[in-house]
Coordinates of C-alpha atoms in Angstrom, one line a residue:
Chain D
X1 CA 155.0 141.9 29.7
X2 CA 153.8 139.3 32.0
X3 CA 156.5 136.8 30.1
X4 CA 159.0 139.0 31.5
X5 CA 157.4 138.8 34.9
X6 CA 157.0 134.9 34.8
X7 CA 160.6 134.5 34.0
X8 CA 161.7 137.0 36.7
X9 CA 159.7 134.8 39.0
X10 CA 160.9 131.9 38.0
X11 CA 164.7 132.9 38.0
X12 CA 164.5 134.5 41.2
X13 CA 162.9 130.8 42.9
X14 CA 165.6 128.8 40.9
X15 CA 168.5 131.6 41.7
X16 CA 167.7 131.2 45.5
X17 CA 168.8 127.3 45.1
X18 CA 171.8 128.2 42.7
X19 CA 172.6 130.5 45.8
X20 CA 172.6 127.8 48.4
X21 CA 174.4 125.2 46.3
X22 CA 177.2 127.7 45.3
X23 CA 177.8 129.6 48.6
X24 CA 179.5 126.3 49.8
X25 CA 182.3 126.7 47.2
X26 CA 182.3 130.1 48.1
X27 CA 182.8 129.8 51.8
X28 CA 185.4 127.0 51.3
X29 CA 187.5 129.4 49.2
X30 CA 187.0 132.3 51.8
X31 CA 188.2 130.2 54.8
X32 CA 190.5 127.6 53.2
X33 CA 191.7 129.3 50.4
X34 CA 191.4 126.2 48.1
X35 CA 189.3 126.1 44.7
X36 CA 187.4 123.0 45.3
X37 CA 186.8 121.4 41.9
X38 CA 184.9 118.5 43.6
X39 CA 182.2 120.8 45.0
X40 CA 179.6 119.7 42.7
X41 CA 180.3 115.9 43.4
X42 CA 179.3 116.9 46.9
X43 CA 176.5 118.2 45.9
X44 CA 175.3 115.0 43.7
X45 CA 176.0 112.5 47.3
X46 CA 173.5 115.0 48.8
X47 CA 171.2 114.4 46.1
X48 CA 171.4 110.8 46.7
X49 CA 171.2 111.2 50.5
X50 CA 167.7 112.8 49.8
X51 CA 166.9 110.2 47.0
X52 CA 167.5 107.2 49.7
X53 CA 165.8 108.9 52.3
X54 CA 162.7 109.6 50.1
X55 CA 162.3 106.2 48.8
X56 CA 163.2 104.4 51.8
X57 CA 162.5 106.8 54.9
X58 CA 159.7 108.1 52.9
X59 CA 160.6 111.9 53.5
X60 CA 159.8 114.5 51.2
X61 CA 163.6 115.5 49.7
X62 CA 163.2 119.4 51.3
X63 CA 163.3 117.2 54.6
X64 CA 165.5 114.6 53.3
X65 CA 167.7 117.6 52.6
X66 CA 168.7 118.0 55.9
X67 CA 170.2 114.5 56.4
X68 CA 172.0 115.3 53.0
X69 CA 173.6 118.1 54.8
X70 CA 174.5 116.0 58.1
X71 CA 175.9 113.1 56.2
X72 CA 178.0 115.2 53.8
X73 CA 179.1 117.5 56.6
X74 CA 180.6 114.8 58.2
X75 CA 182.2 113.1 55.1
X76 CA 183.6 116.7 54.0
X77 CA 185.0 117.3 57.6
X78 CA 187.0 113.6 57.2
X79 CA 187.9 114.6 53.6
X80 CA 189.6 118.0 54.8
X81 CA 191.3 116.3 57.8
X82 CA 192.8 113.0 55.7
X83 CA 193.6 114.8 52.6
X84 CA 192.8 118.8 52.2
X85 CA 195.0 119.4 55.3
X86 CA 197.9 118.0 53.4
X87 CA 198.2 120.0 50.9
X88 CA 196.9 123.6 52.6
X89 CA 200.4 125.3 52.0
X90 CA 200.9 123.1 48.9
X91 CA 201.5 124.9 45.4
X92 CA 198.1 125.5 43.5
X93 CA 199.0 123.0 41.0
X94 CA 199.0 119.9 43.8
X95 CA 195.3 121.8 45.0
X96 CA 194.1 121.3 41.8
X97 CA 195.1 117.9 40.9
X98 CA 193.7 116.6 44.6
X99 CA 190.5 118.1 44.0
X100 CA 190.2 117.2 40.5
X101 CA 191.3 113.6 41.4
X102 CA 188.4 113.8 44.3
X103 CA 186.0 114.7 41.4
X104 CA 186.8 111.6 39.8
X105 CA 186.4 109.2 42.4
X106 CA 183.4 110.6 43.8
X107 CA 181.8 110.3 40.6
X108 CA 183.0 107.0 39.8
X109 CA 181.9 105.7 43.3
X110 CA 178.9 106.9 42.8
X111 CA 178.6 105.0 39.5
X112 CA 179.7 102.2 40.8
X113 CA 177.2 102.1 43.9
X114 CA 174.1 103.3 42.4
X115 CA 174.3 102.7 38.8
X116 CA 173.9 104.8 36.0
X117 CA 170.2 105.8 35.5
X118 CA 168.6 109.1 36.5
X119 CA 166.4 108.7 39.7
X120 CA 163.8 111.0 40.6
X121 CA 161.3 111.4 43.4
X122 CA 157.4 111.8 43.4
X123 CA 155.6 114.8 45.7
X124 CA 152.1 115.5 45.6
X125 CA 152.4 119.0 45.2
X126 CA 155.2 118.4 41.9
X127 CA 152.6 119.0 39.2
X128 CA 151.0 121.7 41.0
X129 CA 150.9 125.4 40.7
X130 CA 149.5 128.7 42.2
X131 CA 148.3 131.7 40.3
X132 CA 149.8 135.1 42.0
X133 CA 148.3 137.9 39.7
X134 CA 149.2 137.2 36.4
X135 CA 152.0 134.8 36.9
X136 CA 152.1 131.1 37.2
X137 CA 154.3 129.9 40.6
X138 CA 155.0 125.9 40.6
X139 CA 154.5 125.0 43.8
X140 CA 157.9 122.7 44.3
X141 CA 159.9 125.9 42.8
X142 CA 158.2 127.9 45.8
X143 CA 159.1 125.3 48.2
X144 CA 162.5 124.9 47.0
X145 CA 163.0 128.8 46.8
X146 CA 161.6 128.9 51.0
X147 CA 163.5 126.4 52.0
X148 CA 166.7 128.2 50.3
X149 CA 165.6 131.3 52.2
X150 CA 165.5 129.7 55.5
X151 CA 168.7 128.0 54.9
X152 CA 170.9 131.4 53.8
X153 CA 169.3 133.0 56.7
X154 CA 170.4 130.0 59.1
X155 CA 173.9 130.2 57.5
X156 CA 174.1 134.2 58.3
X157 CA 172.8 133.7 61.8
X158 CA 175.3 131.2 62.5
X159 CA 178.2 133.4 61.0
X160 CA 177.4 136.4 62.7
X161 CA 175.7 135.4 66.2
X162 CA 177.8 132.2 67.1
X163 CA 181.2 131.9 68.4
X164 CA 182.2 129.2 65.8
X165 CA 180.8 131.7 63.1
X166 CA 182.9 134.2 64.4
X167 CA 186.0 132.2 64.6
X168 CA 185.0 130.6 60.8
X169 CA 185.2 134.5 59.6
X170 CA 188.3 135.5 61.6
X171 CA 190.2 132.9 60.5
X172 CA 189.2 133.6 56.9
X173 CA 190.6 137.0 57.4
X174 CA 193.5 136.3 59.5
X175 CA 194.7 132.6 60.5
X176 CA 197.6 134.0 62.2
X177 CA 195.7 136.4 64.6
X178 CA 192.6 133.9 65.2
X179 CA 195.7 131.3 66.4
X180 CA 196.7 133.9 69.0
X181 CA 193.1 134.2 70.4
X182 CA 192.7 130.3 71.1
X183 CA 191.1 129.4 67.6
X184 CA 192.6 126.0 66.6
X185 CA 192.4 126.7 62.8
X186 CA 193.0 123.2 61.9
X187 CA 189.9 122.3 63.4
X188 CA 188.2 125.5 62.0
X189 CA 189.0 124.2 58.3
X190 CA 187.8 121.0 58.9
X191 CA 184.3 122.4 60.1
X192 CA 184.4 124.8 57.1
X193 CA 185.2 122.3 54.7
X194 CA 181.9 120.4 56.2
X195 CA 179.7 123.4 56.2
X196 CA 181.0 124.3 52.7
X197 CA 180.4 120.6 51.1
X198 CA 177.2 120.3 53.5
X199 CA 175.5 123.2 52.0
X200 CA 176.1 122.2 48.5
X201 CA 174.6 118.8 49.5
X202 CA 171.7 120.6 51.2
X203 CA 171.3 122.5 48.2
X204 CA 171.6 119.3 46.2
X205 CA 168.4 117.8 48.5
X206 CA 166.6 120.8 47.3
X207 CA 167.2 120.6 43.5
X208 CA 166.2 117.3 43.6
X209 CA 162.7 118.2 44.7
X210 CA 162.3 119.0 41.0
X211 CA 164.9 117.5 39.5
X212 CA 166.8 114.3 39.2
X213 CA 170.0 112.6 40.4
X214 CA 172.6 110.7 38.2
X215 CA 176.6 109.8 39.0
X216 CA 177.0 112.6 36.4
X217 CA 174.7 115.4 38.1
X218 CA 177.8 117.4 39.4
X219 CA 179.2 118.3 36.1
X220 CA 175.7 119.5 35.2
X221 CA 176.0 121.9 37.9
X222 CA 179.7 122.8 38.2
X223 CA 180.0 125.5 35.7
X224 CA 176.9 127.0 37.1
X225 CA 178.5 127.0 40.5
X226 CA 181.5 128.5 39.3
X227 CA 179.8 131.4 37.3
X228 CA 177.6 132.3 40.8
X229 CA 180.6 132.3 42.5
X230 CA 182.4 134.2 40.3
X231 CA 179.7 136.7 39.7
X232 CA 179.6 137.7 43.4
X233 CA 183.2 137.5 44.2
X234 CA 185.3 134.2 45.3
X235 CA 185.0 134.0 48.8
X236 CA 182.1 136.0 49.6
X237 CA 179.0 134.6 51.3
X238 CA 176.8 137.1 50.5
X239 CA 178.0 137.5 46.8
X240 CA 177.3 133.7 46.3
X241 CA 173.4 134.3 47.3
X242 CA 173.0 137.4 45.1
X243 CA 175.2 135.8 42.5
X244 CA 172.8 132.7 42.3
X245 CA 169.7 134.9 42.1
X246 CA 171.2 136.8 38.9
X247 CA 172.3 133.6 37.8
X248 CA 169.0 132.2 38.0
X249 CA 167.2 135.2 36.6
X250 CA 169.4 135.5 33.3
X251 CA 169.0 131.7 32.8
X252 CA 165.5 132.4 32.7
X253 CA 165.2 135.4 30.7
X254 CA 167.4 134.0 28.2
X255 CA 164.6 131.6 27.2
X256 CA 162.5 134.5 26.4
X257 CA 164.8 135.1 23.3
X258 CA 166.5 131.8 23.0
X259 CA 165.3 128.2 22.7
X260 CA 165.5 126.8 26.2
X261 CA 168.4 124.1 25.4
X262 CA 170.4 127.0 24.9
X263 CA 169.9 128.5 28.0
X264 CA 173.5 127.5 29.5
X265 CA 175.0 129.4 26.4
X266 CA 173.8 132.9 28.0
X267 CA 175.3 131.6 31.4
X268 CA 178.7 130.6 29.4
X269 CA 178.9 133.7 27.8
X270 CA 178.6 135.7 31.0
X271 CA 181.0 133.6 32.6
X272 CA 183.6 134.5 29.9
X273 CA 182.6 137.9 29.9
X274 CA 182.9 138.1 33.9
X275 CA 186.3 137.0 33.6
X276 CA 187.6 138.8 31.1
X277 CA 186.3 142.3 32.3
X278 CA 185.8 141.9 35.9
X279 CA 187.6 138.7 37.3
X280 CA 187.2 140.0 41.0
X281 CA 183.4 139.4 40.7
X282 CA 180.4 141.9 40.9
X283 CA 180.7 142.5 44.6
X284 CA 184.1 141.5 45.4
X285 CA 187.1 143.7 46.1
X286 CA 190.0 143.1 43.9
X287 CA 192.2 141.9 46.5
X288 CA 189.5 139.4 47.9
Chain Q
X1 CA 205.9 135.4 85.9
X2 CA 207.4 134.5 82.6
X3 CA 211.0 133.0 82.7
X4 CA 213.0 132.2 79.7
X5 CA 216.0 130.0 79.6
X6 CA 218.8 129.1 77.0
X7 CA 216.0 129.9 74.2
X8 CA 217.0 129.2 70.8
X9 CA 214.9 129.2 67.7
X10 CA 213.8 130.5 64.3
X11 CA 212.2 129.6 61.0
X12 CA 214.4 127.0 59.8
X13 CA 217.5 124.8 60.8
X14 CA 219.4 128.1 61.4
X15 CA 218.5 129.8 64.5
X16 CA 217.3 133.5 64.6
X17 CA 217.8 134.1 68.2
X18 CA 220.3 132.0 70.6
X19 CA 220.4 131.1 74.0
X20 CA 218.2 133.9 75.5
X21 CA 217.5 133.9 79.3
X22 CA 214.9 136.8 80.1
X23 CA 212.9 136.9 83.2
X24 CA 209.3 139.0 83.9
X25 CA 208.3 139.3 87.2
X26 CA 204.5 139.9 88.2
X27 CA 203.2 143.2 86.9
X28 CA 206.5 144.2 85.8
X29 CA 206.7 146.3 82.8
X30 CA 209.7 145.2 80.6
X31 CA 210.9 146.4 77.1
X32 CA 212.8 144.6 74.5
X33 CA 214.8 146.9 72.8
X34 CA 217.1 146.4 69.2
X35 CA 218.0 147.3 65.6
X36 CA 215.8 145.7 62.9
X37 CA 216.5 142.0 62.5
X38 CA 217.9 141.7 66.0
X39 CA 215.9 139.2 66.6
X40 CA 212.9 141.1 68.7
X41 CA 209.7 139.6 66.6
X42 CA 211.0 136.1 66.7
X43 CA 211.3 136.3 70.2
X44 CA 207.8 137.2 70.8
X45 CA 206.8 134.6 68.2
X46 CA 208.3 132.2 70.7
X47 CA 206.4 133.5 73.6
X48 CA 203.0 133.2 71.9
X49 CA 204.0 130.1 70.4
X50 CA 204.1 130.8 66.4
X51 CA 208.1 130.3 65.6
X52 CA 208.4 127.3 64.0
X53 CA 211.4 125.9 65.7
X54 CA 212.0 126.5 69.3
X55 CA 214.2 125.0 72.1
X56 CA 214.9 125.8 75.5
X57 CA 212.7 126.9 78.3
X58 CA 209.5 129.2 78.7
X59 CA 208.1 128.8 81.8
X60 CA 204.7 130.6 82.5
X61 CA 203.6 130.8 85.9
X62 CA 205.8 127.9 86.7
X63 CA 204.5 125.7 83.9
X64 CA 206.9 125.2 80.7
X65 CA 204.8 125.9 77.5
X66 CA 207.5 125.4 74.9
X67 CA 205.6 122.8 73.2
X68 CA 202.2 124.0 74.0
X69 CA 200.4 124.9 70.8
X70 CA 199.7 128.7 70.5
X71 CA 196.0 128.4 70.3
X72 CA 196.4 127.3 74.1
X73 CA 198.5 129.7 75.5
X74 CA 195.8 132.6 75.3
X75 CA 194.0 130.6 77.9
X76 CA 197.0 130.6 80.2
X77 CA 197.0 134.3 80.4
X78 CA 199.5 135.2 77.4
X79 CA 197.8 137.9 75.2
X80 CA 199.4 139.4 72.1
X81 CA 199.1 142.7 70.5
X82 CA 201.0 141.5 67.2
X83 CA 203.4 143.6 64.7
X84 CA 201.2 145.4 62.3
X85 CA 198.3 145.1 64.4
X86 CA 196.5 142.1 62.2
X87 CA 192.8 143.4 63.3
X88 CA 190.3 141.2 61.4
X89 CA 189.7 143.9 58.5
X90 CA 186.3 143.2 57.5
X91 CA 184.6 141.9 61.2
X92 CA 183.1 145.2 63.1
X93 CA 185.1 146.4 65.7
X94 CA 182.7 144.9 68.4
X95 CA 183.3 141.6 66.5
X96 CA 187.1 142.3 66.9
X97 CA 186.8 142.8 70.6
X98 CA 184.5 139.6 71.3
X99 CA 186.9 137.7 68.9
X100 CA 189.6 138.9 71.8
X101 CA 187.5 136.8 74.4
X102 CA 187.3 133.8 72.1
X103 CA 188.9 131.4 74.6
X104 CA 185.8 132.2 77.3
X105 CA 183.4 132.1 74.9
X106 CA 181.0 134.1 77.3
X107 CA 178.5 136.3 75.8
X108 CA 178.6 138.1 79.3
X109 CA 181.4 140.7 78.4
X110 CA 180.2 144.0 79.4
X111 CA 182.6 144.8 82.4
X112 CA 185.4 144.2 79.7
X113 CA 184.2 146.1 77.3
X114 CA 183.7 149.2 79.7
X115 CA 187.1 148.7 80.6
X116 CA 188.3 149.0 77.1
X117 CA 186.0 151.9 76.3
X118 CA 187.5 153.9 79.3
X119 CA 190.9 153.2 78.0
X120 CA 190.2 154.4 74.3
X121 CA 186.9 156.3 74.1
X122 CA 187.3 156.3 70.6
X123 CA 187.0 152.5 70.3
X124 CA 183.6 152.8 71.5
X125 CA 182.4 155.0 69.1
X126 CA 183.9 153.1 66.4
X127 CA 181.9 149.7 67.5
X128 CA 180.0 149.0 64.5
X129 CA 182.5 149.6 61.6
X130 CA 184.7 147.6 60.1
X131 CA 187.9 147.6 61.4
X132 CA 189.6 147.8 58.3
X133 CA 188.3 151.1 57.6
X134 CA 190.0 152.8 60.6
X135 CA 192.9 154.8 60.5
X136 CA 196.3 153.0 61.6
X137 CA 196.1 154.7 65.2
X138 CA 192.6 153.3 65.5
X139 CA 193.7 150.0 64.5
X140 CA 196.1 149.8 67.0
X141 CA 193.5 150.7 69.8
X142 CA 191.3 148.0 68.6
X143 CA 194.0 145.7 68.5
X144 CA 195.5 146.5 72.2
X145 CA 191.5 146.2 73.5
X146 CA 191.1 143.0 71.3
X147 CA 193.9 141.3 73.5
X148 CA 193.0 142.8 77.2
X149 CA 189.6 141.3 76.2
X150 CA 191.4 138.1 76.7
X151 CA 191.8 138.8 80.2
X152 CA 195.9 138.6 80.1
X153 CA 197.8 138.3 82.9
X154 CA 200.9 139.3 80.4
X155 CA 200.1 141.6 77.5
X156 CA 203.0 141.3 74.8
X157 CA 202.7 144.4 72.3
X158 CA 205.3 143.9 69.1
X159 CA 205.9 147.4 68.0
X160 CA 202.9 149.0 68.9
X161 CA 203.6 152.6 67.9
X162 CA 205.2 151.6 64.8
X163 CA 204.1 154.2 62.1
X164 CA 201.8 156.2 64.1
X165 CA 201.7 160.1 64.7
X166 CA 203.5 161.6 67.6
X167 CA 200.2 162.2 69.4
X168 CA 199.3 158.6 68.8
X169 CA 202.2 157.1 70.2
X170 CA 201.6 159.1 73.4
X171 CA 198.2 157.8 73.6
X172 CA 199.4 154.0 73.1
X173 CA 202.2 154.2 75.7
X174 CA 200.0 156.4 78.5
X175 CA 197.6 153.3 77.7
X176 CA 200.5 150.7 78.5
X177 CA 201.1 152.4 81.8
X178 CA 197.0 152.3 82.7
X179 CA 197.3 148.7 81.8
X180 CA 199.8 147.9 84.0
X181 CA 198.3 150.1 87.0
X182 CA 195.7 147.3 86.9
X183 CA 198.5 144.5 87.6
X184 CA 199.0 143.4 84.2
X185 CA 202.8 142.5 83.3
X186 CA 203.4 144.1 79.9
X187 CA 206.6 143.0 77.3
X188 CA 206.9 146.0 75.2
X189 CA 209.0 145.6 71.8
X190 CA 210.0 149.0 70.2
X191 CA 212.3 150.5 68.1
X192 CA 211.5 153.7 69.2
X193 CA 213.9 153.4 72.4
X194 CA 213.7 156.8 74.2
X195 CA 210.0 156.8 74.6
X196 CA 209.9 153.1 75.3
X197 CA 212.4 153.8 78.4
X198 CA 210.2 156.2 79.7
X199 CA 207.0 153.5 80.2
X200 CA 208.8 150.3 81.4
X201 CA 210.8 149.4 84.6
X202 CA 213.5 147.3 83.2
X203 CA 214.8 146.4 79.5
X204 CA 216.8 144.2 77.4
X205 CA 218.7 144.9 74.5
X206 CA 218.8 142.3 71.4
X207 CA 221.5 142.2 68.9
X208 CA 222.1 139.7 66.4
X209 CA 219.8 137.3 68.3
X210 CA 221.0 137.4 71.6
X211 CA 220.8 139.6 74.9
X212 CA 223.7 142.3 74.5
X213 CA 222.5 144.2 77.8
X214 CA 219.7 144.4 80.5
X215 CA 219.0 146.6 83.4
X216 CA 216.5 149.1 84.7
X217 CA 215.4 151.8 82.7
X218 CA 217.4 154.3 84.2
X219 CA 220.8 152.3 83.9
X220 CA 219.8 151.6 80.3
X221 CA 219.2 155.3 79.6
X222 CA 222.7 156.3 81.1
X223 CA 224.1 153.8 79.8
X224 CA 227.2 154.9 76.7
X225 CA 226.5 152.1 74.1
X226 CA 222.6 152.7 74.6
X227 CA 222.9 156.3 74.8
X228 CA 225.2 156.0 71.3
X229 CA 223.3 153.5 69.5
X230 CA 219.9 153.9 70.2
X231 CA 219.7 157.4 71.6
X232 CA 221.7 159.0 69.3
X233 CA 223.1 161.3 72.1

């Protein structure tokens, strides 16, 4: 019983971070209608930004994650204006080619610039844990979870309470009508792509606080990201956050019955089952 | 207020509307009539700026706007109720109305909202509901209110009565008269010719992309061609 509670608590905390990583992918699809296969590579770049901020500026990765957001937001917005904008109305095949190409370029650029080694950060709280009742709570998981909750709340506020947020939602739902009322949708597409990739990068910075980064970190997270987003319904921001928590819990519960090395087996099984039986996601509606 | 000269345009190399000249005076209500595929919606799209290819002159309050991008026209005072309503379905009715005022980006919208609610009390009751869950007539009310929130000098309505029950058509047309009484010019596109002619001062009849006939609503009501073709008398 305690083992189950422990697994649920771990799953909740890790899952909250998964939500932040995946919400960017969902946002990009919801607003631009593009499946960004390079999304996890933007996360990897965010992890490197946070690592360099820790190494050379002495910033905690949870603080450095803010820098990851800003840097990758700018990069993402630029990539949208220069590359993605050209294939906005192109057939899906062209869109897949471009974003997969971007994935390869980003991964190999990272290899060239940063080398193949795994890099980790050291923080004072990394090995600490709290006892809450019978449950062990790792301080780095807990602080990562708190950061994820703050980011999700901030995103919700921006999307519902600001003019730019309303314009983003309006553009996602009906770009023609948004244009009629003064929204420059080309600008919104750049902002939304920057915001989406920036959020994944921010999530990457948070992940770095208890994990490591290498040029192939993206491929470690890409299936997880897509599972979360498909679970929550592609394009749904709320769905991605909830989906993240569910995936975190499934992963963590699976370690109770399977060796920890097989935790991705549970993930893949669920991903395939979802695609087979409920491709619109648990929260998504069939149309989108 | 709006002056159109020799306007041609369409979606590709072949024009859908050709050499159209049309005027709307300050505070006037004008109807654009014609059968399906006559080019009415194409003409509207030229005015609001969403038509891919246009040539000729559209002057709004003396300024040529033909090359002005669509998202910059609403700030000049042109607001549109598009065909098929196009409300933001998953946003609340209130957020839909606020999006109408997007070009002003101010939170101080109390009196504009009050004007909308005076026109359609039902919209006030539905404020918190997602616009996509409303009935067709209610969505039309939201679409009209959203356009009014832009603070327009000219309101362009594309088939606002399409698919609505007769009672709702009367309510929408009544609202158009009230809007015009506030000094806002109206361009009304309708297939429902007889009821449209009761609302407007003047009308243009569009046929195969060109203006076939124009006149005051009384002239058009008495015109033999209009009576035979559109009024079925």
